[in-house]
Coordinates of C-alpha atoms in Angstrom, one line a residue:
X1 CA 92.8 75.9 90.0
X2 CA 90.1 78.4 88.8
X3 CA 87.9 80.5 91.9
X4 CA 84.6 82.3 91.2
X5 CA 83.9 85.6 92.0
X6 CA 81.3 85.9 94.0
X7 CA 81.3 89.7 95.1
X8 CA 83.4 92.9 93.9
X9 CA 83.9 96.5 95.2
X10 CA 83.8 99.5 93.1
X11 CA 84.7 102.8 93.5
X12 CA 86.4 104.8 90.7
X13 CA 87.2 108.0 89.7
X14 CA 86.2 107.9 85.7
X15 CA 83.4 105.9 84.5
X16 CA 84.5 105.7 81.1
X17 CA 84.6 102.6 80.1
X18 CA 83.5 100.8 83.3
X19 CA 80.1 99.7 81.7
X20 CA 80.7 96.3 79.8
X21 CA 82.7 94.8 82.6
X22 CA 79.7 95.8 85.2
X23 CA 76.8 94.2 83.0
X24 CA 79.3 90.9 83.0
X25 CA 79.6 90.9 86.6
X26 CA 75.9 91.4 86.7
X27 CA 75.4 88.8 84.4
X28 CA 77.6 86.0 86.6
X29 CA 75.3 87.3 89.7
X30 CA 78.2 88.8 91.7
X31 CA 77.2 91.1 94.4
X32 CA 78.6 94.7 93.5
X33 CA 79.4 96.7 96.8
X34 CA 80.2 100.7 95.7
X35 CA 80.4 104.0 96.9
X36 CA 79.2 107.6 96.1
X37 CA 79.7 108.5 92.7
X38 CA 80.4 104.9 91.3
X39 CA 76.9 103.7 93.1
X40 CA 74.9 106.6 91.2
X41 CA 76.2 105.6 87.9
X42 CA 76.2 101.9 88.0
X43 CA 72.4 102.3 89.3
X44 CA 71.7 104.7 86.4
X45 CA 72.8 101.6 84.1
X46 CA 69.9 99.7 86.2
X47 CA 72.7 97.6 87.6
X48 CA 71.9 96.5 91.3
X49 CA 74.6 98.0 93.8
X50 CA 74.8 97.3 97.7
X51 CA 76.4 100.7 99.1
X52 CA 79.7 100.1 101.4
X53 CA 77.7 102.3 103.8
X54 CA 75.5 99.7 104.6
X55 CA 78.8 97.7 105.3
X56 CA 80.7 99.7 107.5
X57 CA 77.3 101.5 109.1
X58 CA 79.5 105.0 108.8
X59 CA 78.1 107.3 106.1
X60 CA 81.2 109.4 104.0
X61 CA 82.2 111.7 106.2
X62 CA 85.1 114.7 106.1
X63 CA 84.2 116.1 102.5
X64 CA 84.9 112.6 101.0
X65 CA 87.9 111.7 102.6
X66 CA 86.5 108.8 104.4
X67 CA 84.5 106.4 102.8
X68 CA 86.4 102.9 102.9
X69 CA 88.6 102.8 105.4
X70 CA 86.7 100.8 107.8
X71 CA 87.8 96.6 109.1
X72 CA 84.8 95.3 107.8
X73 CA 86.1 96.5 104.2
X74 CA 89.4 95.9 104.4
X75 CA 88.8 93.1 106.5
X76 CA 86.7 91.7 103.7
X77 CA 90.0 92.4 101.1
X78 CA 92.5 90.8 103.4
X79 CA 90.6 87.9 104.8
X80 CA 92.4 84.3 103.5
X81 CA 90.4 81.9 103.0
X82 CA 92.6 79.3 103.2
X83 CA 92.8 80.6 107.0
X84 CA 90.4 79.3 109.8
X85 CA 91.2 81.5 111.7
X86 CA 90.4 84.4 109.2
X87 CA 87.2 83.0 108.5
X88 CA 86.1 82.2 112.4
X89 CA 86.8 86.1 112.8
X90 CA 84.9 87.5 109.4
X91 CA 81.9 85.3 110.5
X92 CA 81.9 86.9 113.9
X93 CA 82.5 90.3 113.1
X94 CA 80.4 90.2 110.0
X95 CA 82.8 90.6 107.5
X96 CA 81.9 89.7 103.5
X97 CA 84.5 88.0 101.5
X98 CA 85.3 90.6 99.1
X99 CA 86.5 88.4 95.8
X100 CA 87.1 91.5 93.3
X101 CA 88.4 94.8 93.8
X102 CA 87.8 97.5 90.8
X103 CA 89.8 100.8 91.6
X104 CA 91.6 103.8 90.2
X105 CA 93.1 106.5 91.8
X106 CA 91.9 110.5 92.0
X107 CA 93.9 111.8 89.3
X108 CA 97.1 113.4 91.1
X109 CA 99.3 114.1 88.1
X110 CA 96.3 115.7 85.8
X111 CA 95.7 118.3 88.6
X112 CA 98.9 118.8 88.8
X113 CA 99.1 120.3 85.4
X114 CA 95.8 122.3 85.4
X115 CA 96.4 124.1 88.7
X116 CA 99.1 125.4 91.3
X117 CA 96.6 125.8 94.0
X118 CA 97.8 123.6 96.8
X119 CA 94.4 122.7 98.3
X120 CA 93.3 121.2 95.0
X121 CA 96.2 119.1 94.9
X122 CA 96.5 118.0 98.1
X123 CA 92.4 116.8 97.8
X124 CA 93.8 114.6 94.8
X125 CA 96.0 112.4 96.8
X126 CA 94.2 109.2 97.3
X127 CA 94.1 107.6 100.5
X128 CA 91.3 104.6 100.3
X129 CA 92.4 103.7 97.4
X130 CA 96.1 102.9 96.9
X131 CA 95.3 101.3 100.4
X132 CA 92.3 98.9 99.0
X133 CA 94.7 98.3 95.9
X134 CA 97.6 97.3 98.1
X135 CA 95.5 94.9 100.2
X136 CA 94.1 92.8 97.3
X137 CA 96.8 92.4 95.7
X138 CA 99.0 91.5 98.9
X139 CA 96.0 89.1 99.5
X140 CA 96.0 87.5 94.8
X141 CA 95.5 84.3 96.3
X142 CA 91.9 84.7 96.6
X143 CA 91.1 88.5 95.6
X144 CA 91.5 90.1 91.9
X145 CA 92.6 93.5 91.5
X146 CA 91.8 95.9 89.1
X147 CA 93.9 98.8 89.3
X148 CA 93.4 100.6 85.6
X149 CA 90.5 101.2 83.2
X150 CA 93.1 100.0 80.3
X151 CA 92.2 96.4 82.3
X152 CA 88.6 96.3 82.2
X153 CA 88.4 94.6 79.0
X154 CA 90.9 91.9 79.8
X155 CA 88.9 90.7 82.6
X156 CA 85.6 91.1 80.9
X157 CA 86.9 88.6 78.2
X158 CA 88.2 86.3 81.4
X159 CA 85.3 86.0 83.0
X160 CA 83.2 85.5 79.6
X161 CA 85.2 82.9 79.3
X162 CA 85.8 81.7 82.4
X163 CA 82.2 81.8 83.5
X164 CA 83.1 84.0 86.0
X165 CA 86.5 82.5 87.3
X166 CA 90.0 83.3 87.4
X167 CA 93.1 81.4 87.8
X168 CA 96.0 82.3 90.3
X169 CA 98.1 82.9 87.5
X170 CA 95.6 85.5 86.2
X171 CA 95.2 87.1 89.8
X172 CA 99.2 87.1 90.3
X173 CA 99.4 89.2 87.1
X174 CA 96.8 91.9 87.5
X175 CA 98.4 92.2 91.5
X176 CA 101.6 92.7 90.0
X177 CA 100.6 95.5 87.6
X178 CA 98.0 97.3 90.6
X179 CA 101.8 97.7 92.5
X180 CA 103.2 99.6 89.5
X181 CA 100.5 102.1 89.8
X182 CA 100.6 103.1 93.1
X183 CA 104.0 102.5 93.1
X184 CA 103.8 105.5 89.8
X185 CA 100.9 107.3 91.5
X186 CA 103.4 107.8 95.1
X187 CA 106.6 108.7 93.1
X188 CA 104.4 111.7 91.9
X189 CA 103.3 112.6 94.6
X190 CA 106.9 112.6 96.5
X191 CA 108.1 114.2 93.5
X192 CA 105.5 117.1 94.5
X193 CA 106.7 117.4 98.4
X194 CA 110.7 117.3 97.0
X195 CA 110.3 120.3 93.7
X196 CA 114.3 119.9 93.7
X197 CA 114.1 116.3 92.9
X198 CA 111.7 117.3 90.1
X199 CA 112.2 120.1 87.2
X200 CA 109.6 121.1 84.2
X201 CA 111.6 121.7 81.6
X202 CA 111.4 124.7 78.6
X203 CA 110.7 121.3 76.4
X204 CA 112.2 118.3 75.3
X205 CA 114.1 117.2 72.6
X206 CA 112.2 119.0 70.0
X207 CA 110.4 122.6 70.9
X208 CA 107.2 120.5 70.5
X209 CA 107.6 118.0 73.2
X210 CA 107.1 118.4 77.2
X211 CA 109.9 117.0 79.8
X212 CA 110.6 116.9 83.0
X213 CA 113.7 115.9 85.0
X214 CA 113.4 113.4 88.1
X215 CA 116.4 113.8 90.4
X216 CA 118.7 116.2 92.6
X217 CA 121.0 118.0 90.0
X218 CA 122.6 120.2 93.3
X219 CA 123.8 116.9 94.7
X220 CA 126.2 116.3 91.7
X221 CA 127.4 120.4 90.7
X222 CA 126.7 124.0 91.3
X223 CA 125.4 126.2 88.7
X224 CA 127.3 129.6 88.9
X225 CA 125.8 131.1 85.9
X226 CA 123.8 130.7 82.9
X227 CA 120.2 129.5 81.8
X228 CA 118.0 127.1 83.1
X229 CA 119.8 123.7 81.8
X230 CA 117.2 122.2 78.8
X231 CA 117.0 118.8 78.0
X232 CA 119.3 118.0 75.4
X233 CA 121.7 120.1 77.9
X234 CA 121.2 117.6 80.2
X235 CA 121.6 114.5 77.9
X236 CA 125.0 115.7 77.0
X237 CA 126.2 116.8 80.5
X238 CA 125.4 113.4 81.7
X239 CA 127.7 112.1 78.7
X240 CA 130.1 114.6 79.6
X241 CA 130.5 113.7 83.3
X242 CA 130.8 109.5 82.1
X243 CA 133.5 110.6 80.2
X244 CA 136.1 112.8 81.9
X245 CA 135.2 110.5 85.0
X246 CA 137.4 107.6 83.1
X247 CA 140.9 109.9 83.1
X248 CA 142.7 110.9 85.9
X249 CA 145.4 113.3 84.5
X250 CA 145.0 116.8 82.9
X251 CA 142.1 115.9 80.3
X252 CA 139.9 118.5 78.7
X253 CA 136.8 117.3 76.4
X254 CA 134.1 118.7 74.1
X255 CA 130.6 117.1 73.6
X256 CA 128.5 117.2 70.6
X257 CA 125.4 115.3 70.5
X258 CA 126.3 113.1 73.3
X259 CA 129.4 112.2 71.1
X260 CA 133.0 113.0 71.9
X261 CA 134.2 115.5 69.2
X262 CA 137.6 116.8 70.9
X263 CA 139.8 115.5 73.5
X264 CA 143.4 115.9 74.6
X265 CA 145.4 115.1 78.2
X266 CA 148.1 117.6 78.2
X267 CA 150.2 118.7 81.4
X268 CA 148.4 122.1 81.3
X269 CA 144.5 122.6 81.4
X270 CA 145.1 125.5 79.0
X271 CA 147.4 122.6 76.8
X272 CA 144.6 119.9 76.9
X273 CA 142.1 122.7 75.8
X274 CA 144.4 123.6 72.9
X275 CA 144.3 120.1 71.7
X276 CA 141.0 119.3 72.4
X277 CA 139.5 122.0 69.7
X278 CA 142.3 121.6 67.3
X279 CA 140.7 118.0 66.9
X280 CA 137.4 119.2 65.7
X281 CA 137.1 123.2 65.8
X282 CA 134.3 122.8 63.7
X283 CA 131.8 120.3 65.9
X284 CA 132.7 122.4 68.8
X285 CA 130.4 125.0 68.3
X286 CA 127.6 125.1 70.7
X287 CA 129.2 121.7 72.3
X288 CA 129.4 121.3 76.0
X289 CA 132.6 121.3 77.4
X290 CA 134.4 119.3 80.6
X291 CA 137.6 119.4 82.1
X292 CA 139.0 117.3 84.9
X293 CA 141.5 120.5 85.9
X294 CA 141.0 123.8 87.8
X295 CA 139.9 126.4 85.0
X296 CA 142.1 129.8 85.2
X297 CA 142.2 133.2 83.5
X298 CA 144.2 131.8 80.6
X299 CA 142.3 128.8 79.5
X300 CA 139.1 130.7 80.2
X301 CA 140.3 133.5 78.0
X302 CA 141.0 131.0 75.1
X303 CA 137.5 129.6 75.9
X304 CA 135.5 132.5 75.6
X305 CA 136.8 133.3 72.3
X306 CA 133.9 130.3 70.8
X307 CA 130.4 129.7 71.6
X308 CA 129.7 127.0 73.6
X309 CA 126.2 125.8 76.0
X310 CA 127.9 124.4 79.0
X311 CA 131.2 124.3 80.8
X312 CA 132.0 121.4 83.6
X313 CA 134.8 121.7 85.7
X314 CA 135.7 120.4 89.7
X315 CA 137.1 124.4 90.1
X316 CA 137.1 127.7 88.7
X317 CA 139.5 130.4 89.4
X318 CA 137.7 134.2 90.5
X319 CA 139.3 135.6 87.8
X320 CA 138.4 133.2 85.3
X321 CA 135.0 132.9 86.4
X322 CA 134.3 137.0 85.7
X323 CA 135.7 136.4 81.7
X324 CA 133.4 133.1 81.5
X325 CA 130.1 135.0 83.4
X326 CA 130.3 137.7 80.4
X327 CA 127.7 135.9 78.6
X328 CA 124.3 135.7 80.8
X329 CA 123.3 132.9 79.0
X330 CA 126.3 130.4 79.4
X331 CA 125.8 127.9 81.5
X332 CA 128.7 126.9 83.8
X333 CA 128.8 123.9 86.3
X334 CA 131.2 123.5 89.3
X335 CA 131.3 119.8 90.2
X336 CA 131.4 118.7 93.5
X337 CA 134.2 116.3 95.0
X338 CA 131.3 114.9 97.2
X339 CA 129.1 113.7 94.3
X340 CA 127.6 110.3 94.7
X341 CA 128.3 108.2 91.7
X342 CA 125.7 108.1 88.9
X343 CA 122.6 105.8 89.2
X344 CA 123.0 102.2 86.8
X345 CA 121.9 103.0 83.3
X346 CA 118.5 102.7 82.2
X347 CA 116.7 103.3 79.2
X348 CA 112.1 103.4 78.5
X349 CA 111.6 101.3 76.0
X350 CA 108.3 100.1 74.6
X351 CA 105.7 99.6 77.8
X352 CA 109.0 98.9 80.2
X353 CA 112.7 99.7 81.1
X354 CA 116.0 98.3 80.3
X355 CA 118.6 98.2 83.1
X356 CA 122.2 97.3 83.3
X357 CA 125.6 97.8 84.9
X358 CA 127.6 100.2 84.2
X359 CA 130.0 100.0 81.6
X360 CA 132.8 100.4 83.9
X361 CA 136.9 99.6 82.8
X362 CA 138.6 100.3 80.5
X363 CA 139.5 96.3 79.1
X364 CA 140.1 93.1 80.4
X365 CA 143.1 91.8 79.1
X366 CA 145.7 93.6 77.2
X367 CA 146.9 90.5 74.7
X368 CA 149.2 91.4 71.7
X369 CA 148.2 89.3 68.8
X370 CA 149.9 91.2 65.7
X371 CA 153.4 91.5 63.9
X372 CA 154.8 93.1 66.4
X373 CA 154.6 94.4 70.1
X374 CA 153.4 98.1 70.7
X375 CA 155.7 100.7 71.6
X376 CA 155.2 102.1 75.4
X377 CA 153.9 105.2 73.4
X378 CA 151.5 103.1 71.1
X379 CA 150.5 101.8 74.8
X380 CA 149.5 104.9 76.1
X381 CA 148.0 106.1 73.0
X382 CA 145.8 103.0 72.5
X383 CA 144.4 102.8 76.0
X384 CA 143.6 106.4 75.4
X385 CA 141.8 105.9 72.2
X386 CA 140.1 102.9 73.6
X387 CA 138.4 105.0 76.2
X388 CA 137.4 107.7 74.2
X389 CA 135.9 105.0 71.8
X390 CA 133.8 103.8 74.0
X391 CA 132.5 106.7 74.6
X392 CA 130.8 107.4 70.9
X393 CA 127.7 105.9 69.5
X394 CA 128.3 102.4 67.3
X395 CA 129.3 101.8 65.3
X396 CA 132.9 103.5 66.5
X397 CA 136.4 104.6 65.2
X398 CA 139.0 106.7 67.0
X399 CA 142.1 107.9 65.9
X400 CA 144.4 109.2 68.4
X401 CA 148.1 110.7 68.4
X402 CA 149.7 111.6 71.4
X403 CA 146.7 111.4 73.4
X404 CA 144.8 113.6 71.3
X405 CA 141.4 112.5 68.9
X406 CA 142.5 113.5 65.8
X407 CA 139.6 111.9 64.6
X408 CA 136.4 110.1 64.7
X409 CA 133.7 107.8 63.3
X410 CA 130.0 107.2 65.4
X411 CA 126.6 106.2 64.9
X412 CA 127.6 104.6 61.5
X413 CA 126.0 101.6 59.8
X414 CA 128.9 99.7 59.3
X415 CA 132.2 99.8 61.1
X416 CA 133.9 100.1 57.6
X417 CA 131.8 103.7 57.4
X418 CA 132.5 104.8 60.3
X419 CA 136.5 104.5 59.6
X420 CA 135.7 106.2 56.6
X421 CA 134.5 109.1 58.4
X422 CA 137.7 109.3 61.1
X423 CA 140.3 109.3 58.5
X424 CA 138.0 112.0 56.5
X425 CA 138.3 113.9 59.8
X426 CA 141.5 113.9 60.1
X427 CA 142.5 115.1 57.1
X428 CA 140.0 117.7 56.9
X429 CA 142.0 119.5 60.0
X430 CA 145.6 118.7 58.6
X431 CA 146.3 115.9 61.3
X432 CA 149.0 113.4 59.7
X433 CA 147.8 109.8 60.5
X434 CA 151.4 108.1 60.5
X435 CA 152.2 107.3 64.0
X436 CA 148.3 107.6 64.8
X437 CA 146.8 104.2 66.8
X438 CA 143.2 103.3 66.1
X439 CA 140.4 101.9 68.2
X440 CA 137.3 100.2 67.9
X441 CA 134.4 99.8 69.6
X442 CA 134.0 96.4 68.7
X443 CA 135.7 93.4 66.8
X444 CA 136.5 93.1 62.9
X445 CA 134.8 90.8 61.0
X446 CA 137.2 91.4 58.3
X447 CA 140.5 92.8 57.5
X448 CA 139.5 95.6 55.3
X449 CA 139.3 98.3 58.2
X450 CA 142.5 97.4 59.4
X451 CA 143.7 97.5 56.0
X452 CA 142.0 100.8 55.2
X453 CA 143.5 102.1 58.3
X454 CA 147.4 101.1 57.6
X455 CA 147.8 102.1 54.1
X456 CA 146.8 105.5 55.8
X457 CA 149.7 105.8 57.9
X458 CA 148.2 103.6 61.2
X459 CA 149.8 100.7 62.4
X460 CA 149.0 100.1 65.9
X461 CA 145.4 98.9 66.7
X462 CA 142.6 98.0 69.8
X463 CA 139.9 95.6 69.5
X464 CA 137.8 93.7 71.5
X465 CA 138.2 90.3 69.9
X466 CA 136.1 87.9 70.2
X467 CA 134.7 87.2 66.2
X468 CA 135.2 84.1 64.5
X469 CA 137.2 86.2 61.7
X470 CA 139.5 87.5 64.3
X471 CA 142.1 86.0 62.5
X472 CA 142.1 88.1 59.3
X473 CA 143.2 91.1 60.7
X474 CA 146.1 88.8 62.8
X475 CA 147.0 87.6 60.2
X476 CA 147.5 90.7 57.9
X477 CA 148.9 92.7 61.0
X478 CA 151.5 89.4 61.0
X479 CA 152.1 89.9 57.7
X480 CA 153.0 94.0 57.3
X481 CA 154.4 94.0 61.0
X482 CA 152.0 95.9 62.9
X483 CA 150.5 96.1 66.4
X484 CA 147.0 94.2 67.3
X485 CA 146.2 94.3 70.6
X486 CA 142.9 92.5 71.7
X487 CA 141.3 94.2 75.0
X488 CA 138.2 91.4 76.0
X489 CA 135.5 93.9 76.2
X490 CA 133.2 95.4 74.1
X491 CA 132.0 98.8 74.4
X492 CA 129.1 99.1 72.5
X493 CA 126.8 102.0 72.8
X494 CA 123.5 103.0 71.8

């Protein structure tokens, strides 16, 4: 069921654009209550205005700060008319049903970046209006709310249409976007009072592009030396920490590019180091680097003979810590055994953002389905490789031997590619793919990658499973006696 408007309140900080919706509202004969600014101008389009003073009988008073806050306003917001009650105490108190509510906020965040001066920001918090924008659209059953200029035009074309109506489906939808901004316009402003959960950046992914970071980086590490961490820095720490947090003995990993390019477990940090850059010695430079393992003198002598951003590691020895501090620049990171676990992915994508659960496990079944059953050292090997798999962008390939990545295939078009790529890998740094396992990061639709993959020396594999064509690659692991084993999950990553 459609209601009319039959009066609206206005009071905005920019003007632009506020001029087509006002002559329609003037054209349907709704009463226009406004204030200050918004009066003058609406006046100065000869567009008839009642001033909210003549409401509430109380000039603005502090410099500004007061203007609405007064019952008979929000009494006139909140009022239901579907209430007796309400209505017995609006007619006694003199209280107008207020039908429309046009609103935007002083602009916080833009003062934010054209001053430090603390009294200029603090006189751009609103107060009247996130509390006028809240109360109609708590009360959509019988108020619209207009929380953004980018909305003006919408409800011009509604009311054109709708001879000055709107619809409670209509009113549900423009509440529901006035609580995203002041649920926005508060973030930033708590985001001012708490500077460590917010951190301006040198720039973003390119030189050319502004960031900032929203969140508490001292509750997860301490940074003992280096740089201020940049963005990309950040992007690959964060893949860093997912990673080594899926091993519990000695591991040691390098990070290019979110991507794993090197990782080993070994019974020695300095070991799992060792094998970790013998995997790709190439992609490690300038990687980020993480290790499960207390970092000493030896490993942090091997360490310092390549470049590298970023070092993460629960512990550092003193003596380890003065080699690694030699370079101002380098940026080490002690993590902290107290470290609350990392938030639920997310991602901003076109004018929203994507959640999900974590990616958490490592598979859900362990069902052999080839030739023949692994080996307990295919076993380890192939839960190894399946981890590490899941870690690289799809499409993905890994090739481990003895729990080392010996080598790799990401962010390829085709699965087919990206084996391509691993076995070129491996070869390029003399690794001898016979007694190698392979994983992948999702099923085969065909038999030619496992095929590819055994007449290079592999024959023990991890899949998912799950494609109609599963049995291909069954059947020619039946066939030439070789391990399949099919895990029940997916690990797909963008």
């Amino acid at each position: 069921m459609q209601k009319k408007i039959q009066s609206a309140l206005i009071s905005v900080f920019y003007k632009d654009g506020l001029e087509p919706l006002a002559r329609r509202l003037q054209a349907e004969g709704i009463t226009i209550y406004s204030t200050g600014g918004t009066q003058q101008f609406l006046e100065g389009l000869g567009i008839a205005c009642v001033a909210v003073e003549s409401l509430t009988t109380y000039p603005s008073i502090l410099g500004g700060r007061v203007k609405t806050l007064h019952p008979v306003v929000f009494g006139g917001i909140l009022g239901r008319r579907y209430e007796e009650q309400d209505l017995q105490e609006m007619k006694q108190y003199g209280i107008p049903e207020i039908d429309l509510v046009i609103v935007d906020l002083y602009p916080f965040e833009e003062t934010l970046k054209n001053t430090s001066e603390e009294k200029l920001i603090i006189e751009k918090i609103d107060i009247g209006g996130p509390s006028m924008i809240r109360a109609a659209a708590k009360n959509f059953k019988d108020v619209v709310v207009i929380a953004a200029k980018d909305d003006y035009s919408t409800l011009e074309q509604i009311l054109t249409a709708q001879q000055g109506a709107t619809s409670i489906e209509q009113r549900k939808a423009f509440a529901a976007k006035a609580f995203e901004v002041v649920m926005h316009y508060d973030i930033a402003i708590s985001n001012y009072f708490n500077p460590g959960h917010q951190q301006s950046l040198r720039y973003g992914e390119n030189p050319h592009q502004q960031a900032v970071f929203h969140g508490n980086l001292a509750e997860l590490f301490e940074q003992l030396n280096g740089k201020e961490l940049s963005y990309n820095n950040l992007v690959d720490v964060d893949a860093a920490v997912q990673l080594i947090g899926e091993f519990n003995e000695t591991t040691f990993a390098i990070i290019k590019h979110t991507n794993v390019c090197g990782i080993a477990a070994r019974p020695t940090v300095k070991e799992s180091w060792d094998a970790a850059l013998a995997g790709d010695p190439e992609s490690a430079f300038g990687g980020v680097l993480v290790c499960n393992g207390s970092i000493d003198k030896t490993t942090s002598d091997a360490i310092n003979e390549i470049f590298f951003e970023v070092l993460i590691a629960p512990s550092f020895d003193a003596d380890a810590l003065e080699v690694l501090k030699s370079k101002k620049n380098r940026i080490l990171l002690q993590l902290k055994a107290d470290r609350p676990a990392l938030k639920q992915p997310s991602k901003s994508i076109l004018n929203g953002v994507l959640e999900q659960g974590s990616d958490e496990g490592n598979y859900s079944k362990w069902e052999e389905v080839g030739g023949r059953e692994t080996t307990a050292a295919e076993k380890e090997d192939l839960a190894f490789a399946n981890l590490v798999c899941k870690h690289l962008k799809s499409n993905a390939i890994a090739l481990v031997k003895n729990k080392q990545l010996v080598g790799k295939g990401c962010g390829q078009t085709s699965r087919i590619d990206a084996l391509r790529h691993a076995i070129e890998k491996a070869h390029q740094f003399k690794f001898e793919l016979k007694g190698a396992v392979l994983a992948s990061d999702a099923f085969f639709p065909f038999n030619d990658c496992v095929q590819i993959a055994h007449e290079a020396g592999m024959e023990a594999f991890i899949q998912p499973g799950g494609s109609v064509r599963d049995k291909d690659s069954i059947e020619y692991c039946t066939e030439n006696k070789l391990a399949m084993v099919m895990t029940g999950i997916r690990h797909f990553r963008h």
